[in-house]
């Protein structure tokens, strides 16, 4: 239904106790991902793998994608997968449901929301490895796809926000500042429209950095201030410290908090 641009959630129902348990485990895994609780996330993933069938490609796809977020246990530690391992796992997940997927021709297929999230993870993996040009190409293809195919789905704007943030960040790292500002503003406007705070601070920070690189100092300072005040409202201590550091490093402004 999602591939046909129809809202699949209206037609979904849990049919038995096993499906209810699977759904609950998925919710717990997502919660652990949001809170960065890797150890509990891996425990829930292990339970999910034990009860799901080999033929259930959608849940198998979810499991593979979630593994990337948590990493893997190594004795007492939890270690991240390498670039090559992540790429292998993510493509394996996509091929379960899109066997002819081509990263260079994304618009040749129709996708579910889950598949778009996986493609976004592939692009993020490129960016983390310093391959920002390749990541930007994937992000741009995804944004075009969402605009053309998914705008009648409730998840579409959430996907646009996520991909816009990642794309604007990669564009900044490639010193394509004007493009970075354009994409960050796009994501910022959608975030405000949807009352979604998840990436607001990130967009404001990207705009602050990009305007500074363009030597538009007043605009840069304004966005850095906005990111600081937003993070104080959200009580995000890690990003409060980063916002304070940006104002100190770029403008020699000390903020007491």
mmCIF file of C-alpha atoms in Angstrom:
data_model
loop_
_atom_site.group_PDB
_atom_site.id
_atom_site.type_symbol
_atom_site.label_atom_id
_atom_site.label_comp_id
_atom_site.label_asym_id
_atom_site.label_seq_id
_atom_site.Cartn_x
_atom_site.Cartn_y
_atom_site.Cartn_z
ATOM 1 C CA UNK A 1 0.000 0.000 0.000
ATOM 2 C CA UNK A 2 2.851 2.390 0.769
ATOM 3 C CA UNK A 3 4.398 1.633 -2.623
ATOM 4 C CA UNK A 4 1.076 2.757 -4.130
ATOM 5 C CA UNK A 5 1.217 6.014 -2.115
ATOM 6 C CA UNK A 6 -1.563 4.784 0.180
ATOM 7 C CA UNK A 7 -1.512 4.894 4.003
ATOM 8 C CA UNK A 8 -0.856 1.344 5.080
ATOM 9 C CA UNK A 9 -1.452 1.940 8.783
ATOM 10 C CA UNK A 10 -5.242 2.192 8.302
ATOM 11 C CA UNK A 11 -5.398 -1.413 7.118
ATOM 12 C CA UNK A 12 -3.022 -3.010 9.602
ATOM 13 C CA UNK A 13 -4.230 -5.272 12.406
ATOM 14 C CA UNK A 14 -2.527 -7.622 14.864
ATOM 15 C CA UNK A 15 -3.971 -11.071 14.252
ATOM 16 C CA UNK A 16 -2.563 -13.197 17.053
ATOM 17 C CA UNK A 17 -0.526 -13.229 20.271
ATOM 18 C CA UNK A 18 2.769 -13.760 18.410
ATOM 19 C CA UNK A 19 2.227 -10.681 16.250
ATOM 20 C CA UNK A 20 1.371 -8.640 19.343
ATOM 21 C CA UNK A 21 4.659 -9.701 20.956
ATOM 22 C CA UNK A 22 6.559 -8.815 17.799
ATOM 23 C CA UNK A 23 4.933 -5.391 17.715
ATOM 24 C CA UNK A 24 5.762 -4.764 21.376
ATOM 25 C CA UNK A 25 9.396 -5.789 20.859
ATOM 26 C CA UNK A 26 9.680 -3.453 17.875
ATOM 27 C CA UNK A 27 8.375 -0.589 20.012
ATOM 28 C CA UNK A 28 10.894 -1.385 22.751
ATOM 29 C CA UNK A 29 13.744 -1.535 20.208
ATOM 30 C CA UNK A 30 12.768 1.832 18.742
ATOM 31 C CA UNK A 31 12.606 3.313 22.258
ATOM 32 C CA UNK A 32 16.089 1.976 23.049
ATOM 33 C CA UNK A 33 17.402 3.463 19.814
ATOM 34 C CA UNK A 34 15.958 6.889 20.677
ATOM 35 C CA UNK A 35 17.416 6.769 24.205
ATOM 36 C CA UNK A 36 20.726 5.263 22.976
ATOM 37 C CA UNK A 37 20.232 2.274 25.289
ATOM 38 C CA UNK A 38 22.272 -0.171 23.223
ATOM 39 C CA UNK A 39 22.543 -2.980 25.730
ATOM 40 C CA UNK A 40 18.782 -3.362 26.263
ATOM 41 C CA UNK A 41 18.207 -2.776 22.551
ATOM 42 C CA UNK A 42 20.401 -5.773 21.694
ATOM 43 C CA UNK A 43 18.516 -7.934 24.226
ATOM 44 C CA UNK A 44 15.176 -7.065 22.626
ATOM 45 C CA UNK A 45 16.633 -7.677 19.158
ATOM 46 C CA UNK A 46 17.774 -11.133 20.248
ATOM 47 C CA UNK A 47 14.271 -11.944 21.515
ATOM 48 C CA UNK A 48 12.739 -10.681 18.279
ATOM 49 C CA UNK A 49 15.073 -12.815 16.159
ATOM 50 C CA UNK A 50 14.058 -15.900 18.150
ATOM 51 C CA UNK A 51 10.324 -15.584 17.435
ATOM 52 C CA UNK A 52 10.210 -14.193 13.887
ATOM 53 C CA UNK A 53 10.108 -16.580 10.932
ATOM 54 C CA UNK A 54 12.670 -16.615 8.138
ATOM 55 C CA UNK A 55 9.904 -15.789 5.649
ATOM 56 C CA UNK A 56 8.943 -12.558 7.430
ATOM 57 C CA UNK A 57 11.074 -10.240 5.311
ATOM 58 C CA UNK A 58 9.652 -7.028 6.761
ATOM 59 C CA UNK A 59 10.602 -7.872 10.346
ATOM 60 C CA UNK A 60 13.951 -9.312 9.207
ATOM 61 C CA UNK A 61 14.565 -6.012 7.452
ATOM 62 C CA UNK A 62 13.746 -4.121 10.651
ATOM 63 C CA UNK A 63 16.151 -6.327 12.629
ATOM 64 C CA UNK A 64 19.042 -5.754 10.218
ATOM 65 C CA UNK A 65 18.479 -1.980 10.202
ATOM 66 C CA UNK A 66 18.327 -1.882 14.000
ATOM 67 C CA UNK A 67 21.582 -3.821 14.354
ATOM 68 C CA UNK A 68 23.409 -0.956 12.657
ATOM 69 C CA UNK A 69 22.154 1.499 15.278
ATOM 70 C CA UNK A 70 23.196 -0.633 18.271
ATOM 71 C CA UNK A 71 26.427 -2.300 17.130
ATOM 72 C CA UNK A 72 27.456 -5.748 18.328
ATOM 73 C CA UNK A 73 28.567 -7.197 21.694
ATOM 74 C CA UNK A 74 32.309 -7.802 22.102
ATOM 75 C CA UNK A 75 32.863 -9.250 25.553
ATOM 76 C CA UNK A 76 31.749 -6.596 28.025
ATOM 77 C CA UNK A 77 31.782 -3.892 25.356
ATOM 78 C CA UNK A 78 29.447 -2.975 22.511
ATOM 79 C CA UNK A 79 31.303 -2.016 19.349
ATOM 80 C CA UNK A 80 30.067 -0.255 16.203
ATOM 81 C CA UNK A 81 30.144 -2.037 12.870
ATOM 82 C CA UNK A 82 32.772 -0.952 10.348
ATOM 83 C CA UNK A 83 31.852 0.935 7.152
ATOM 84 C CA UNK A 84 32.044 -2.264 5.066
ATOM 85 C CA UNK A 85 30.009 -4.264 7.588
ATOM 86 C CA UNK A 86 27.309 -1.582 7.730
ATOM 87 C CA UNK A 87 27.108 -1.388 3.931
ATOM 88 C CA UNK A 88 26.817 -5.178 3.632
ATOM 89 C CA UNK A 89 24.063 -5.399 6.284
ATOM 90 C CA UNK A 90 22.051 -2.469 4.917
ATOM 91 C CA UNK A 91 22.118 -3.710 1.329
ATOM 92 C CA UNK A 92 21.201 -7.182 2.556
ATOM 93 C CA UNK A 93 18.183 -5.632 4.307
ATOM 94 C CA UNK A 94 17.097 -3.770 1.155
ATOM 95 C CA UNK A 95 17.500 -6.767 -1.119
ATOM 96 C CA UNK A 96 14.995 -8.697 1.019
ATOM 97 C CA UNK A 97 12.183 -6.568 -0.432
ATOM 98 C CA UNK A 98 13.802 -4.674 -3.350
ATOM 99 C CA UNK A 99 16.029 -7.279 -5.028
ATOM 100 C CA UNK A 100 16.830 -5.014 -8.005
ATOM 101 C CA UNK A 101 17.770 -1.965 -5.936
ATOM 102 C CA UNK A 102 20.378 0.309 -7.552
ATOM 103 C CA UNK A 103 21.873 3.071 -5.400
ATOM 104 C CA UNK A 104 22.537 5.195 -8.503
ATOM 105 C CA UNK A 105 18.976 4.885 -9.841
ATOM 106 C CA UNK A 106 16.803 5.121 -6.744
ATOM 107 C CA UNK A 107 13.748 6.409 -8.607
ATOM 108 C CA UNK A 108 13.508 3.190 -10.618
ATOM 109 C CA UNK A 109 11.590 1.541 -7.747
ATOM 110 C CA UNK A 110 8.730 2.237 -5.359
ATOM 111 C CA UNK A 111 9.520 2.122 -1.642
ATOM 112 C CA UNK A 112 7.998 1.657 1.775
ATOM 113 C CA UNK A 113 8.858 4.025 4.620
ATOM 114 C CA UNK A 114 11.141 1.384 6.143
ATOM 115 C CA UNK A 115 13.065 1.025 2.883
ATOM 116 C CA UNK A 116 13.576 4.790 2.632
ATOM 117 C CA UNK A 117 14.989 4.784 6.166
ATOM 118 C CA UNK A 118 17.445 2.083 5.143
ATOM 119 C CA UNK A 119 18.550 4.046 2.066
ATOM 120 C CA UNK A 120 19.040 7.070 4.319
ATOM 121 C CA UNK A 121 21.236 4.923 6.583
ATOM 122 C CA UNK A 122 23.319 3.891 3.569
ATOM 123 C CA UNK A 123 23.877 7.561 2.721
ATOM 124 C CA UNK A 124 24.724 8.345 6.356
ATOM 125 C CA UNK A 125 27.268 5.527 6.293
ATOM 126 C CA UNK A 126 28.924 7.138 3.249
ATOM 127 C CA UNK A 127 28.990 10.496 5.035
ATOM 128 C CA UNK A 128 30.499 9.012 8.202
ATOM 129 C CA UNK A 129 33.244 7.518 6.032
ATOM 130 C CA UNK A 130 33.988 10.928 4.478
ATOM 131 C CA UNK A 131 32.256 10.093 1.181
ATOM 132 C CA UNK A 132 30.025 13.172 1.335
ATOM 133 C CA UNK A 133 29.578 13.615 -2.429
ATOM 134 C CA UNK A 134 28.161 10.102 -2.713
ATOM 135 C CA UNK A 135 25.963 10.686 0.349
ATOM 136 C CA UNK A 136 24.616 13.977 -1.058
ATOM 137 C CA UNK A 137 23.642 12.268 -4.317
ATOM 138 C CA UNK A 138 21.639 9.653 -2.394
ATOM 139 C CA UNK A 139 19.979 12.281 -0.166
ATOM 140 C CA UNK A 140 18.983 14.381 -3.197
ATOM 141 C CA UNK A 141 17.496 11.335 -4.915
ATOM 142 C CA UNK A 142 15.503 10.545 -1.761
ATOM 143 C CA UNK A 143 14.190 14.099 -1.387
ATOM 144 C CA UNK A 144 13.024 14.064 -5.015
ATOM 145 C CA UNK A 145 11.367 10.691 -4.481
ATOM 146 C CA UNK A 146 9.537 11.846 -1.339
ATOM 147 C CA UNK A 147 8.305 14.995 -3.061
ATOM 148 C CA UNK A 148 6.977 12.974 -5.981
ATOM 149 C CA UNK A 149 5.598 9.859 -4.301
ATOM 150 C CA UNK A 150 5.096 10.151 -0.562
ATOM 151 C CA UNK A 151 3.573 13.515 0.257
ATOM 152 C CA UNK A 152 0.173 12.006 1.069
ATOM 153 C CA UNK A 153 1.652 9.788 3.788
ATOM 154 C CA UNK A 154 1.852 11.028 7.361
ATOM 155 C CA UNK A 155 5.433 9.748 7.603
ATOM 156 C CA UNK A 156 6.577 11.767 4.560
ATOM 157 C CA UNK A 157 7.345 14.990 6.397
ATOM 158 C CA UNK A 158 9.201 13.081 9.092
ATOM 159 C CA UNK A 159 11.358 11.466 6.428
ATOM 160 C CA UNK A 160 11.906 14.819 4.712
ATOM 161 C CA UNK A 161 13.107 16.320 8.015
ATOM 162 C CA UNK A 162 15.523 13.461 8.699
ATOM 163 C CA UNK A 163 16.978 13.406 5.178
ATOM 164 C CA UNK A 164 17.174 17.207 4.918
ATOM 165 C CA UNK A 165 19.223 17.370 8.112
ATOM 166 C CA UNK A 166 21.661 14.701 6.956
ATOM 167 C CA UNK A 167 21.910 16.269 3.495
ATOM 168 C CA UNK A 168 22.480 19.826 4.795
ATOM 169 C CA UNK A 169 25.223 18.542 7.092
ATOM 170 C CA UNK A 170 26.994 16.716 4.249
ATOM 171 C CA UNK A 171 26.694 19.780 2.003
ATOM 172 C CA UNK A 172 28.318 21.895 4.718
ATOM 173 C CA UNK A 173 31.179 19.414 5.054
ATOM 174 C CA UNK A 174 31.667 19.635 1.269
ATOM 175 C CA UNK A 175 31.796 23.464 1.599
ATOM 176 C CA UNK A 176 28.672 23.823 -0.540
ATOM 177 C CA UNK A 177 27.326 26.416 1.841
ATOM 178 C CA UNK A 178 24.520 27.971 -0.225
ATOM 179 C CA UNK A 179 23.044 24.551 -0.941
ATOM 180 C CA UNK A 180 23.435 23.609 2.722
ATOM 181 C CA UNK A 181 21.473 26.725 3.740
ATOM 182 C CA UNK A 182 18.711 25.955 1.221
ATOM 183 C CA UNK A 183 18.227 22.356 2.391
ATOM 184 C CA UNK A 184 18.520 23.254 6.084
ATOM 185 C CA UNK A 185 15.846 25.939 5.662
ATOM 186 C CA UNK A 186 13.612 23.403 3.924
ATOM 187 C CA UNK A 187 13.942 21.007 6.850
ATOM 188 C CA UNK A 188 13.512 23.810 9.365
ATOM 189 C CA UNK A 189 10.240 24.954 7.780
ATOM 190 C CA UNK A 190 8.842 21.415 7.693
ATOM 191 C CA UNK A 191 9.903 20.878 11.317
ATOM 192 C CA UNK A 192 8.090 24.032 12.408
ATOM 193 C CA UNK A 193 5.005 23.154 10.369
ATOM 194 C CA UNK A 194 4.862 19.659 11.847
ATOM 195 C CA UNK A 195 5.734 20.845 15.380
ATOM 196 C CA UNK A 196 8.642 18.393 15.311
ATOM 197 C CA UNK A 197 11.563 19.361 17.570
ATOM 198 C CA UNK A 198 13.854 16.396 16.896
ATOM 199 C CA UNK A 199 16.134 18.129 14.386
ATOM 200 C CA UNK A 200 15.322 21.814 14.994
ATOM 201 C CA UNK A 201 18.537 22.410 16.917
ATOM 202 C CA UNK A 202 20.531 20.566 14.284
ATOM 203 C CA UNK A 203 19.132 22.720 11.480
ATOM 204 C CA UNK A 204 19.821 25.904 13.457
ATOM 205 C CA UNK A 205 23.405 24.785 14.067
ATOM 206 C CA UNK A 206 23.977 23.911 10.396
ATOM 207 C CA UNK A 207 22.613 27.331 9.411
ATOM 208 C CA UNK A 208 24.877 29.034 11.937
ATOM 209 C CA UNK A 209 27.949 27.264 10.566
ATOM 210 C CA UNK A 210 27.013 27.785 6.913
ATOM 211 C CA UNK A 211 26.233 31.496 7.295
ATOM 212 C CA UNK A 212 29.522 31.953 9.174
ATOM 213 C CA UNK A 213 31.387 30.273 6.320
ATOM 214 C CA UNK A 214 29.633 32.690 3.936
ATOM 215 C CA UNK A 215 30.803 35.569 6.203
ATOM 216 C CA UNK A 216 27.211 36.532 7.003
ATOM 217 C CA UNK A 217 28.020 36.997 10.646
ATOM 218 C CA UNK A 218 24.807 38.479 12.038
ATOM 219 C CA UNK A 219 22.725 35.668 10.536
ATOM 220 C CA UNK A 220 25.232 33.137 11.861
ATOM 221 C CA UNK A 221 25.165 34.578 15.378
ATOM 222 C CA UNK A 222 21.355 34.641 15.401
ATOM 223 C CA UNK A 223 21.095 30.960 14.508
ATOM 224 C CA UNK A 224 23.733 29.939 17.060
ATOM 225 C CA UNK A 225 21.810 31.826 19.752
ATOM 226 C CA UNK A 226 18.548 30.166 18.667
ATOM 227 C CA UNK A 227 20.133 26.702 18.834
ATOM 228 C CA UNK A 228 21.408 27.432 22.352
ATOM 229 C CA UNK A 229 18.019 28.617 23.632
ATOM 230 C CA UNK A 230 16.209 25.714 21.982
ATOM 231 C CA UNK A 231 18.517 23.175 23.628
ATOM 232 C CA UNK A 232 18.018 24.850 27.015
ATOM 233 C CA UNK A 233 14.244 24.415 26.640
ATOM 234 C CA UNK A 234 14.782 20.760 25.681
ATOM 235 C CA UNK A 235 17.265 20.333 28.582
ATOM 236 C CA UNK A 236 19.742 18.729 26.202
ATOM 237 C CA UNK A 237 22.970 19.212 28.157
ATOM 238 C CA UNK A 238 25.259 17.756 25.500
ATOM 239 C CA UNK A 239 24.032 20.104 22.789
ATOM 240 C CA UNK A 240 23.814 23.052 25.200
ATOM 241 C CA UNK A 241 27.556 22.657 25.703
ATOM 242 C CA UNK A 242 28.129 22.481 21.933
ATOM 243 C CA UNK A 243 25.997 25.580 21.313
ATOM 244 C CA UNK A 244 27.916 27.508 23.989
ATOM 245 C CA UNK A 245 31.188 26.366 22.408
ATOM 246 C CA UNK A 246 30.059 27.583 18.959
ATOM 247 C CA UNK A 247 29.298 31.062 20.316
ATOM 248 C CA UNK A 248 32.632 31.151 22.143
ATOM 249 C CA UNK A 249 34.718 29.809 19.232
ATOM 250 C CA UNK A 250 33.114 31.896 16.473
ATOM 251 C CA UNK A 251 32.159 35.112 18.302
ATOM 252 C CA UNK A 252 34.042 34.995 21.623
ATOM 253 C CA UNK A 253 30.686 35.155 23.452
ATOM 254 C CA UNK A 254 30.464 33.583 26.885
ATOM 255 C CA UNK A 255 27.002 32.453 28.022
ATOM 256 C CA UNK A 256 26.341 31.637 31.653
ATOM 257 C CA UNK A 257 24.025 28.657 32.091
#
